[in-house]
Structure formats: C-alpha cells, structure tokens
Coordinates of N, CA, C and O in Angstrom, one line a residue:
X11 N 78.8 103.8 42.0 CA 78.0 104.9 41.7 C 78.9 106.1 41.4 O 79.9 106.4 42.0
X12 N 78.5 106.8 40.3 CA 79.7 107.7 39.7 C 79.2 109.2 40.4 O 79.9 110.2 40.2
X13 N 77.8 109.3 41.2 CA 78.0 110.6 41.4 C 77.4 110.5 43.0 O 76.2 110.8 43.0
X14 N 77.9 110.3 44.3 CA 77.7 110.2 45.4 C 76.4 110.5 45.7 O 76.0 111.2 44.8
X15 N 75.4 110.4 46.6 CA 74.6 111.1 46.9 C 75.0 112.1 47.9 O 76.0 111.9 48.7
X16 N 74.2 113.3 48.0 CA 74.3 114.4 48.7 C 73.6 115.2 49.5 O 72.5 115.4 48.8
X17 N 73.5 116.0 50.7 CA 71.9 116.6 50.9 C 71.9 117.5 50.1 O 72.8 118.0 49.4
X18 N 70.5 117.8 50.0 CA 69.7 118.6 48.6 C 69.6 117.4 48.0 O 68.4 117.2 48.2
X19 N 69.8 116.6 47.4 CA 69.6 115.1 46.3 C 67.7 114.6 47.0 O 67.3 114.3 48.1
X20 N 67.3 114.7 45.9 CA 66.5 113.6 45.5 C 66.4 112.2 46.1 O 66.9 111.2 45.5
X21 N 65.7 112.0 47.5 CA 66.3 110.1 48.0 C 65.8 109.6 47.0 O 65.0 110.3 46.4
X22 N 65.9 108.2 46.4 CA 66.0 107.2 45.2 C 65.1 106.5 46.0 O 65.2 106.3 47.2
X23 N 64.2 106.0 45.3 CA 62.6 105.5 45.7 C 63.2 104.1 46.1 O 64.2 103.9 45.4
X24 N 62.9 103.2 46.9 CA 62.9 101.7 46.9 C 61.7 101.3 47.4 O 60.7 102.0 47.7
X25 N 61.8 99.8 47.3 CA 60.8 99.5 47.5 C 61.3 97.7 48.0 O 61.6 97.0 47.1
X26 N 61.3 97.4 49.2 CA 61.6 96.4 50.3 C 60.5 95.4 51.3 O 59.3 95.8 51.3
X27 N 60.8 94.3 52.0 CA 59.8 94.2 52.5 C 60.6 94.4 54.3 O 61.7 94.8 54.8
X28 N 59.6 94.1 54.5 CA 60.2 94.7 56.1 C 59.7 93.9 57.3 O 59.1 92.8 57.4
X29 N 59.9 94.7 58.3 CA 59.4 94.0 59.6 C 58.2 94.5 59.8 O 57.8 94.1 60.9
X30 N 57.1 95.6 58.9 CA 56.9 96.1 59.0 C 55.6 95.8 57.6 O 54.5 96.4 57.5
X31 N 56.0 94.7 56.7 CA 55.8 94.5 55.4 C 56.0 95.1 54.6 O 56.6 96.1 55.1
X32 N 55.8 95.2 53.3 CA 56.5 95.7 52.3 C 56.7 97.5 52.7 O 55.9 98.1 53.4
X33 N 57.8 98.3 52.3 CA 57.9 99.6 52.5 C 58.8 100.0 51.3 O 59.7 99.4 50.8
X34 N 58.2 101.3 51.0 CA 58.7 101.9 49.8 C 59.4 103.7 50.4 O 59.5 104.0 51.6
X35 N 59.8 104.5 49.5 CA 59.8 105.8 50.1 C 58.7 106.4 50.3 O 58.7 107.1 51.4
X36 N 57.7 106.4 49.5 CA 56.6 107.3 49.1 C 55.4 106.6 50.5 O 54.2 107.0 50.5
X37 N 55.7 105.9 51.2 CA 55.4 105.3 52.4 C 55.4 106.2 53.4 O 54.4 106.2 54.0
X38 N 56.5 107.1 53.8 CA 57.1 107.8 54.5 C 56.5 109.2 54.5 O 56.2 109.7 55.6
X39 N 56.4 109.9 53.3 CA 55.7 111.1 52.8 C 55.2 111.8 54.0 O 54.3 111.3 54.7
X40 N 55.7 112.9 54.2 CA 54.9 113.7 55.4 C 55.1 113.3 56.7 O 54.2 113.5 57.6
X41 N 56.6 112.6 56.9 CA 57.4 112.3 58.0 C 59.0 112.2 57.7 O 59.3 111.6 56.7
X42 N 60.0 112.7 58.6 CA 61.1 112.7 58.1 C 61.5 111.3 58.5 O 60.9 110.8 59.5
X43 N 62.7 110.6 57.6 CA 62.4 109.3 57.3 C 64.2 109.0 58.1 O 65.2 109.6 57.5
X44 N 64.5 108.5 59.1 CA 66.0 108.2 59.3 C 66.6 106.8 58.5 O 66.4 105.7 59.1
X45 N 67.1 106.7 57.4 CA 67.4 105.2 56.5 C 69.0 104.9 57.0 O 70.0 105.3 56.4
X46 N 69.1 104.5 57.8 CA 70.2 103.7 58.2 C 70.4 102.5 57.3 O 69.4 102.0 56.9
X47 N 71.8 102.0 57.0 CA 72.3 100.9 56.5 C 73.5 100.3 57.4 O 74.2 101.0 58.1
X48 N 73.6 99.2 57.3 CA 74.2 98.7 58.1 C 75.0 97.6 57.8 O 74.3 97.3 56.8
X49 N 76.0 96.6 57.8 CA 76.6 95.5 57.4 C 75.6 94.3 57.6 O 74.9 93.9 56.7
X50 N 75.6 93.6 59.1 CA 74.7 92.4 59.2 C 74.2 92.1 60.4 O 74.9 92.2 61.4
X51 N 72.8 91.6 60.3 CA 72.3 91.2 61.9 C 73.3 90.8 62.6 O 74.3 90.4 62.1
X52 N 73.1 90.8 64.2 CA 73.4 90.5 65.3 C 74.8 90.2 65.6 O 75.2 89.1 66.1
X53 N 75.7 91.3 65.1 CA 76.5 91.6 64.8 C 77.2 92.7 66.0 O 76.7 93.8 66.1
X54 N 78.2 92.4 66.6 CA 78.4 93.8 68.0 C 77.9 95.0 67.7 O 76.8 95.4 68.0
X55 N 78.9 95.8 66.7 CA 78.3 97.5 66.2 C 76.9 97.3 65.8 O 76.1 98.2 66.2
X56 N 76.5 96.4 65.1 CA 74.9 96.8 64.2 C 74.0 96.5 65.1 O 72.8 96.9 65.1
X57 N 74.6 95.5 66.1 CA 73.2 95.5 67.5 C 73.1 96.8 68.6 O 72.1 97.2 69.2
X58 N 74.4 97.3 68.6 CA 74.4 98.7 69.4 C 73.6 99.8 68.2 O 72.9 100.8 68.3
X59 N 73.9 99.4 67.6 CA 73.2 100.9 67.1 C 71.6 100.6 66.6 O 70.9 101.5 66.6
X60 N 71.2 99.5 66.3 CA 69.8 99.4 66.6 C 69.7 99.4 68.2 O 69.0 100.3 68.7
X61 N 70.2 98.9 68.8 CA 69.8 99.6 70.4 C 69.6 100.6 70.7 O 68.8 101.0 71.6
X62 N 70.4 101.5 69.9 CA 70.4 102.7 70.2 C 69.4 103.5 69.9 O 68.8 104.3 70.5
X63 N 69.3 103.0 68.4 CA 68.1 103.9 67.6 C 66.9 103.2 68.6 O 66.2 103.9 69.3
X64 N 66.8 102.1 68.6 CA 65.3 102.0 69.7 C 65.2 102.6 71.1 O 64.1 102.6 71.7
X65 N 66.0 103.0 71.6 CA 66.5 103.7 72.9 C 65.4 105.0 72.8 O 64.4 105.0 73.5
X66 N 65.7 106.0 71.6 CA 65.5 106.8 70.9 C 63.9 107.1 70.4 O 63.3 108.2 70.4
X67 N 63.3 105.8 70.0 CA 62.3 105.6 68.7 C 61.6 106.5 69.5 O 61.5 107.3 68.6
X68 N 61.0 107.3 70.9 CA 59.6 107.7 71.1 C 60.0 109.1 70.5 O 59.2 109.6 69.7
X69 N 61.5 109.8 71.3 CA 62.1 111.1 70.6 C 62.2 111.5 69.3 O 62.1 112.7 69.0
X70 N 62.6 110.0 68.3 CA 62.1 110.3 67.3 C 60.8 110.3 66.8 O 60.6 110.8 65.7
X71 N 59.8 109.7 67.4 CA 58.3 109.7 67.0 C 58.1 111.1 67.3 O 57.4 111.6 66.4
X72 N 58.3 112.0 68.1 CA 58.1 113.1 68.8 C 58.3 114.3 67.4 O 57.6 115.3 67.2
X73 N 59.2 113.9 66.8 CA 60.3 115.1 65.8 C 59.5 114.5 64.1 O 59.8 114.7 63.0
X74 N 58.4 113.8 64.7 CA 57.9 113.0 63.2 C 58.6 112.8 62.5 O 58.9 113.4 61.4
X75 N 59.4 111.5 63.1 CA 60.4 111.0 62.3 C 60.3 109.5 62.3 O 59.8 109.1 63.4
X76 N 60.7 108.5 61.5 CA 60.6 106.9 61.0 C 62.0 106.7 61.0 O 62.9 107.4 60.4
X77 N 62.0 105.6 61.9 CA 63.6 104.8 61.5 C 63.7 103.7 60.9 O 63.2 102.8 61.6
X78 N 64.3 103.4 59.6 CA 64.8 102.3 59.0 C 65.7 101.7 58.9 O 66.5 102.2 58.1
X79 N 66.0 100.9 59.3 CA 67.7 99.9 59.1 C 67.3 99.2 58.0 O 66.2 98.9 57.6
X80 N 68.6 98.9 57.6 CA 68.9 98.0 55.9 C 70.0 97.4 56.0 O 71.1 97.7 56.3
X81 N 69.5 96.1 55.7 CA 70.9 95.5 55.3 C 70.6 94.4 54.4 O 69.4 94.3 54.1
X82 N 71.2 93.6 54.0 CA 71.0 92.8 53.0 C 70.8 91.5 53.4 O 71.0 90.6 52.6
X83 N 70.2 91.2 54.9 CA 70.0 89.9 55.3 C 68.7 89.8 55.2 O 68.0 90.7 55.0
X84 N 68.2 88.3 55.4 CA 67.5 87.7 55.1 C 65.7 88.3 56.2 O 65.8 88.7 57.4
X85 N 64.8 88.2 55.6 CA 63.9 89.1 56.4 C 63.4 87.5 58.0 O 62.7 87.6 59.0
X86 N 64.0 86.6 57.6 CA 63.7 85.3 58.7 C 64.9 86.0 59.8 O 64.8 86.2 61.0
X87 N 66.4 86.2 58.7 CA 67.4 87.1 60.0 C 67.1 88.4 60.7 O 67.6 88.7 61.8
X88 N 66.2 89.1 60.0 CA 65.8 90.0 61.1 C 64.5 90.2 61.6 O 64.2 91.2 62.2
X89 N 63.6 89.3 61.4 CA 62.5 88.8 62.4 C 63.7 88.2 63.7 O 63.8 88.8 64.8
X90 N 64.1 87.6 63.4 CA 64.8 86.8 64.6 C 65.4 88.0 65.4 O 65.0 88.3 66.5
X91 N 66.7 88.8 64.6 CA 67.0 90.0 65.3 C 66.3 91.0 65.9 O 66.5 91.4 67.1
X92 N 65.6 91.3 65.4 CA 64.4 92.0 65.9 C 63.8 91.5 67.6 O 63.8 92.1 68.7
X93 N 63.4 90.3 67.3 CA 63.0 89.4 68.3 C 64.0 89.4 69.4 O 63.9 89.8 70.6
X94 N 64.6 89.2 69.0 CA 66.2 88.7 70.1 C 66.8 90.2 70.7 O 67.1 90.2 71.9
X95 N 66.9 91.3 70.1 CA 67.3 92.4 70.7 C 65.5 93.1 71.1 O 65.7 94.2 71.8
X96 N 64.5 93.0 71.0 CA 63.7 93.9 71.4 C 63.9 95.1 70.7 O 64.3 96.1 71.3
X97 N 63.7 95.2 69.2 CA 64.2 96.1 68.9 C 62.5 97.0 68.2 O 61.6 96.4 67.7
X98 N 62.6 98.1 68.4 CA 61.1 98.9 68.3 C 61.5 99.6 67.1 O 60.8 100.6 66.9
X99 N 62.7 99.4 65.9 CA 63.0 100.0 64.5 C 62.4 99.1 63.5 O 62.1 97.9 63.8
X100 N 62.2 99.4 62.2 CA 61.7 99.0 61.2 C 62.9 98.3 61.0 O 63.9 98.7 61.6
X101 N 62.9 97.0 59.9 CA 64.1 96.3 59.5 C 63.8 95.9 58.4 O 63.0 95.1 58.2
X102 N 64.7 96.6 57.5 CA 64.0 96.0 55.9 C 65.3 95.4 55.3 O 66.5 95.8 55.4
X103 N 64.6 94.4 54.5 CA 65.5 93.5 53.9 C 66.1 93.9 52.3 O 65.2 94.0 51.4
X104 N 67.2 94.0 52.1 CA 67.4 94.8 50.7 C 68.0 93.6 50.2 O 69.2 93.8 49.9
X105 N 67.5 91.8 50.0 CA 68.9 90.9 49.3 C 68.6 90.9 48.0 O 68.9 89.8 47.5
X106 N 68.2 91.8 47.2 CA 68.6 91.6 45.8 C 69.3 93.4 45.6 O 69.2 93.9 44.5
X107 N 69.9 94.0 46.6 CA 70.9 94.8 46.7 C 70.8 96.1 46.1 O 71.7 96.9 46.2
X108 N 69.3 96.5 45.4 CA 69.7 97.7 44.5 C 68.8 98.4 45.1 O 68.0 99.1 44.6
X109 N 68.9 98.3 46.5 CA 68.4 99.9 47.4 C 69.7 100.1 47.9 O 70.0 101.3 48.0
X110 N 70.9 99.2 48.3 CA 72.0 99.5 48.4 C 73.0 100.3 47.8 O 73.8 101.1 48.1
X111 N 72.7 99.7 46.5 CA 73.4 100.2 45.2 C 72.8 101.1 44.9 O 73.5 101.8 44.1
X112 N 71.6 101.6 45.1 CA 70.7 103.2 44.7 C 71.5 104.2 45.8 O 71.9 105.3 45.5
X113 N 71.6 103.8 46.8 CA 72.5 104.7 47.9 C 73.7 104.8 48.2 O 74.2 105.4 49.1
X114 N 74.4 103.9 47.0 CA 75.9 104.1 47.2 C 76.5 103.5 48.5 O 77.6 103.8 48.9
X115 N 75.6 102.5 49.1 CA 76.5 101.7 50.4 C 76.8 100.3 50.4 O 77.1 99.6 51.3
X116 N 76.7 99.8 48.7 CA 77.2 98.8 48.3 C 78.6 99.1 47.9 O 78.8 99.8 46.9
X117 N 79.6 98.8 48.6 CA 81.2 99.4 48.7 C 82.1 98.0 48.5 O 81.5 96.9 48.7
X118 N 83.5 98.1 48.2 CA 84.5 97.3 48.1 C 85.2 97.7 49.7 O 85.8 98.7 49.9
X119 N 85.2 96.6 50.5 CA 85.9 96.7 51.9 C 86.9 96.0 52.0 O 87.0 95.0 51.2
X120 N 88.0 96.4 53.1 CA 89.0 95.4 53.0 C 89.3 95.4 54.1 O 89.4 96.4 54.9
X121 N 89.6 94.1 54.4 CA 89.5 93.3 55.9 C 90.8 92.9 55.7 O 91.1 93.1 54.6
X122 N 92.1 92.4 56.5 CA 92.9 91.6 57.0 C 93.7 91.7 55.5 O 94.5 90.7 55.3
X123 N 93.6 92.6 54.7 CA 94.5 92.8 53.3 C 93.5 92.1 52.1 O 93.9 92.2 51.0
X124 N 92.0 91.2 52.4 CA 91.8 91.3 51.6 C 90.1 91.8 51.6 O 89.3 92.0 52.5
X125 N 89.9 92.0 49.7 CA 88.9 93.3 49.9 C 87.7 91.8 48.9 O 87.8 91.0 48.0
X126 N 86.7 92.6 50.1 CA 85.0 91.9 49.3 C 84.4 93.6 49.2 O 84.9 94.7 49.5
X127 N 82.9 92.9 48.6 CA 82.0 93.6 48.4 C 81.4 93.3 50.0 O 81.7 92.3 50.5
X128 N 80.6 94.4 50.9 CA 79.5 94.6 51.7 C 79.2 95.8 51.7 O 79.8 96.7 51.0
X129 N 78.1 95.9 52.5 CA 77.5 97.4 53.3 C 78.2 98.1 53.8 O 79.1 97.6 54.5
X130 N 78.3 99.6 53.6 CA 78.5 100.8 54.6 C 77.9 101.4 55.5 O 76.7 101.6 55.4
X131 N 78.6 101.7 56.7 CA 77.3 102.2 57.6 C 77.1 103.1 57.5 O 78.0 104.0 57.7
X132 N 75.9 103.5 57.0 CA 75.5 105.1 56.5 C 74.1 105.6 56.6 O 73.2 104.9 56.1
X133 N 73.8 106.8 57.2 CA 73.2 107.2 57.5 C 72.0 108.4 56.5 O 72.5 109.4 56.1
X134 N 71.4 108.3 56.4 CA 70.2 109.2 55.5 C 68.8 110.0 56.0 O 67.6 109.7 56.0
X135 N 69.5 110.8 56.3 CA 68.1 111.6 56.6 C 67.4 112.6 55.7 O 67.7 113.7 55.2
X136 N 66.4 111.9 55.5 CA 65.3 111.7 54.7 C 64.0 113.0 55.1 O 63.2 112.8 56.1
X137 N 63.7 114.5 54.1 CA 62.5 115.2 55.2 C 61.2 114.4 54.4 O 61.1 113.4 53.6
X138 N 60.3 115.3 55.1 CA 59.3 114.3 54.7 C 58.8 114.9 53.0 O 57.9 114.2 52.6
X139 N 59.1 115.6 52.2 CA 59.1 115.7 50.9 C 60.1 114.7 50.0 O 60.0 114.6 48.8
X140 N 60.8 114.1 50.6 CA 61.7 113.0 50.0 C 62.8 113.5 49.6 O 63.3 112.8 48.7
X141 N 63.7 114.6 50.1 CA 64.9 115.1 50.2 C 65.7 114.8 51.4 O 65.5 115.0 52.6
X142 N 67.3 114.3 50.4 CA 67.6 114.3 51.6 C 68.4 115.5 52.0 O 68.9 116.3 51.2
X143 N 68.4 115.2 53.7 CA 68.8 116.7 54.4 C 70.4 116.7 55.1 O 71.1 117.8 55.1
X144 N 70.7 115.5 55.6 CA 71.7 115.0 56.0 C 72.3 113.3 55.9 O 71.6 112.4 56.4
X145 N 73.6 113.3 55.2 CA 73.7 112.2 55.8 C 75.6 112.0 56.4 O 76.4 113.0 56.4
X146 N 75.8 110.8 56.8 CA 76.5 110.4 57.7 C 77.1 109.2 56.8 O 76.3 108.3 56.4
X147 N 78.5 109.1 56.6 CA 79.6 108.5 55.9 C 80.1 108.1 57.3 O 80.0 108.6 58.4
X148 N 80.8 106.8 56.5 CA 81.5 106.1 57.8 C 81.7 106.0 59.3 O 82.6 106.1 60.1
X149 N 80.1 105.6 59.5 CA 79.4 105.5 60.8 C 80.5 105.7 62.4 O 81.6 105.2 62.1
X150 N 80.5 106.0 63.0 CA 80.9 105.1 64.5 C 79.9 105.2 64.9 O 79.3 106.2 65.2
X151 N 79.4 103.9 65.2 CA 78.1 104.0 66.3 C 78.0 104.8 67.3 O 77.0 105.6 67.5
X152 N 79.1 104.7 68.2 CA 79.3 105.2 69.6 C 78.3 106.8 69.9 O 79.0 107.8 70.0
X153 N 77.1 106.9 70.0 CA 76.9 108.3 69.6 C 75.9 108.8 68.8 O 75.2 109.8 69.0
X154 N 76.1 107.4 67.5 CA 75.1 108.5 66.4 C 73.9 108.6 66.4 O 73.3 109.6 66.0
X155 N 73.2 107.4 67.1 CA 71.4 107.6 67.0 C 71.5 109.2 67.7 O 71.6 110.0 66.7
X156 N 71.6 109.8 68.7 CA 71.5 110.8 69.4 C 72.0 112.1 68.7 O 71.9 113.3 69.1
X157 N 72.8 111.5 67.4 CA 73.1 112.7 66.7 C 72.5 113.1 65.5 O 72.6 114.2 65.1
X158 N 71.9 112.1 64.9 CA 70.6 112.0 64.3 C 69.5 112.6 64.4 O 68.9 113.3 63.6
X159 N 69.3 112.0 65.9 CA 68.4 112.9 66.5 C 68.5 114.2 66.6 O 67.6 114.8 65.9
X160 N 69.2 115.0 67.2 CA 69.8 116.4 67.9 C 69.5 117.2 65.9 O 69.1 118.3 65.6
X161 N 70.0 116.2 65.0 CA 70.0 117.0 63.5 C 68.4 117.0 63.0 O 68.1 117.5 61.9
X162 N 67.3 116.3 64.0 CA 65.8 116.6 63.3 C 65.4 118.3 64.4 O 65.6 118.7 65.6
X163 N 64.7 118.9 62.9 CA 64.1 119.9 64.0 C 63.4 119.3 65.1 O 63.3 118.1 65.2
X164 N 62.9 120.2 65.8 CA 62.0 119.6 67.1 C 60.5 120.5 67.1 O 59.6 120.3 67.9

C-alpha cells in the first residue's frame, strides 16, 4: 500500500463473513468499531489478546463500542477458536485477503532470516461515522485490549 492508513482516514469498507455472519463496515454505523488483525488462530499472542479483548467486551459494550478480530483463517478455524477459548469477540474471516490488503496488514515478515507474506498485528479504531480515530502499529499484546479501551471516550 503506497499511502499507510492514518487517523482522520476514511476506514475502507469490507465486507467478510464472521462468527457473527456476514459483516461489513456500514454494519457498525453509530458504534465505535475496535478492527483488530492478527496473524493466526490459536496461536500464544493471538489467544491472549482475544482473551483479553473478551475480558473487556462488557467495558467495551458500555463505551458503544464492537470488537472485531481478522485474520485470514478459515471461518471452520475460528468457530473452533472461538469455541475452544470462550471467546465473546466477533471473528471474521478475511481468506481471499483484500480487507487485509485494504488496511495495509498484509506485510512481508521475516522469521529466522527468512521473509514470507502474513498479518500484522494492528489495531483500528474505528468512530462510529466510519473514521478512523486511532490506530496501533506493531502490537504487543501485553496490555493493549485495556489500552484500547482507556483510548474510547466513556
């Protein structure tokens, strides 16, 4: 993507199916929307931080706010994930990649010297007019649902 996204930007509409069934932006409208991305189900970091964010979900119901995780697995992988962690977040499946690639978290990574394509963990906060307000480059979990949070008015 030649021009990053940024707050003030315009979020880029998608349209996914979910845990949730199909979900788009305009879905969201008149709730601030939290779009998390993430690398892959059931995974150490990506299970703590949906723990986290479900830890969270009523505080964020409170702040009229929706949380969405993304990643590019299969919607059978995160029925199962979902299932298996108890998790109370939406989970949408992006595998033909261009809600990833709309958000710039389709990235070149490099592991052990050598570099693939995956996910970034990145963060999007979304108000409820469809701007975004904040986001969050190169996750550490340790922390962030709660900082997320603390960044919606109340």
């Amino acid at each position: 993507m030649a021009n990053p996204l940024q707050a003030g930007d315009k979020a880029p509409n998608f349209s996914m199916p979910s845990t949730e069934g199909d979900i788009s932006l305009k879905d969201f409208e008149g709730s601030y929307l939290v779009l998390y991305f993430y690398p892959r189900d059931n995974t150490p970091g990506c299970t703590t931080e949906a723990k986290d964010f479900t830890a969270l979900v009523d505080e964020f119901g409170a702040r009229n706010a929706k949380i969405v995780g993304v990643s590019r697995d299969s919607m059978t992988k995160h029925e199962n994930f979902k299932a298996k962690q108890d998790l109370r977040v939406i989970l949408a499946s992006d595998e033909d990649g261009k809600t990833t690639e709309s958000y710039g978290t389709w990235v070149e990574k490099n592991m052990y010297g050598k570099t693939h394509m995956g996910v970034a963990r990145e963060t999007f906060l979304i108000d409820p007019t469809g701007k975004i307000i904040k986001l969050w480059k190169k996750v550490r979990v340790k922390g962030h649902a709660q900082e997320v949070l603390e960044a919606l008015p109340e």
